[in-house]
Amino acid sequence: MPGRRDRNLYLQASPITVGERQAVIEEKISTTR
């Protein structure tokens, strides 16, 4: 999924709050399952 990779790069390049980071982690766990 190239779109997902671009989104990950965008998240890494932009400062995000702890809440947003937690949501991203939970999303990664759910997609990995």
PDB file of C-alpha atoms in Angstrom:
ATOM      1  CA  MET A   1       0.000   0.000   0.000  1.00  0.00           C
ATOM      2  CA  PRO A   2       1.946   3.061  -1.169  1.00  0.00           C
ATOM      3  CA  GLY A   3      -0.666   5.372   0.331  1.00  0.00           C
ATOM      4  CA  ARG A   4      -0.086   3.917   3.768  1.00  0.00           C
ATOM      5  CA  ARG A   5       3.676   4.408   3.449  1.00  0.00           C
ATOM      6  CA  ASP A   6       3.190   8.050   2.460  1.00  0.00           C
ATOM      7  CA  ARG A   7       0.925   8.536   5.462  1.00  0.00           C
ATOM      8  CA  ASN A   8       3.529   6.980   7.763  1.00  0.00           C
ATOM      9  CA  LEU A   9       6.213   9.318   6.390  1.00  0.00           C
ATOM     10  CA  TYR A  10       3.866  12.272   6.905  1.00  0.00           C
ATOM     11  CA  LEU A  11       3.201  11.226  10.504  1.00  0.00           C
ATOM     12  CA  GLN A  12       6.936  10.877  11.168  1.00  0.00           C
ATOM     13  CA  ALA A  13       7.698  14.282   9.629  1.00  0.00           C
ATOM     14  CA  SER A  14       4.942  16.123  11.510  1.00  0.00           C
ATOM     15  CA  PRO A  15       4.874  16.605  15.289  1.00  0.00           C
ATOM     16  CA  ILE A  16       1.910  14.713  16.714  1.00  0.00           C
ATOM     17  CA  THR A  17       0.346  14.614  20.151  1.00  0.00           C
ATOM     18  CA  VAL A  18       0.495  11.614  22.448  1.00  0.00           C
ATOM     19  CA  GLY A  19      -3.169  10.886  21.736  1.00  0.00           C
ATOM     20  CA  GLU A  20      -2.612  10.824  17.992  1.00  0.00           C
ATOM     21  CA  ARG A  21       0.472   8.641  18.384  1.00  0.00           C
ATOM     22  CA  GLN A  22      -1.518   6.207  20.551  1.00  0.00           C
ATOM     23  CA  ALA A  23      -4.218   6.058  17.880  1.00  0.00           C
ATOM     24  CA  VAL A  24      -1.606   5.314  15.209  1.00  0.00           C
ATOM     25  CA  ILE A  25      -0.115   2.524  17.338  1.00  0.00           C
ATOM     26  CA  GLU A  26      -3.542   0.980  17.888  1.00  0.00           C
ATOM     27  CA  GLU A  27      -4.247   1.243  14.160  1.00  0.00           C
ATOM     28  CA  LYS A  28      -0.971  -0.523  13.334  1.00  0.00           C
ATOM     29  CA  ILE A  29      -1.807  -3.314  15.794  1.00  0.00           C
ATOM     30  CA  SER A  30      -5.274  -3.769  14.293  1.00  0.00           C
ATOM     31  CA  THR A  31      -3.923  -3.805  10.720  1.00  0.00           C
ATOM     32  CA  THR A  32      -1.146  -6.240  11.637  1.00  0.00           C
ATOM     33  CA  ARG A  33      -3.655  -8.690  13.086  1.00  0.00           C
TER      34      ARG A  33
END
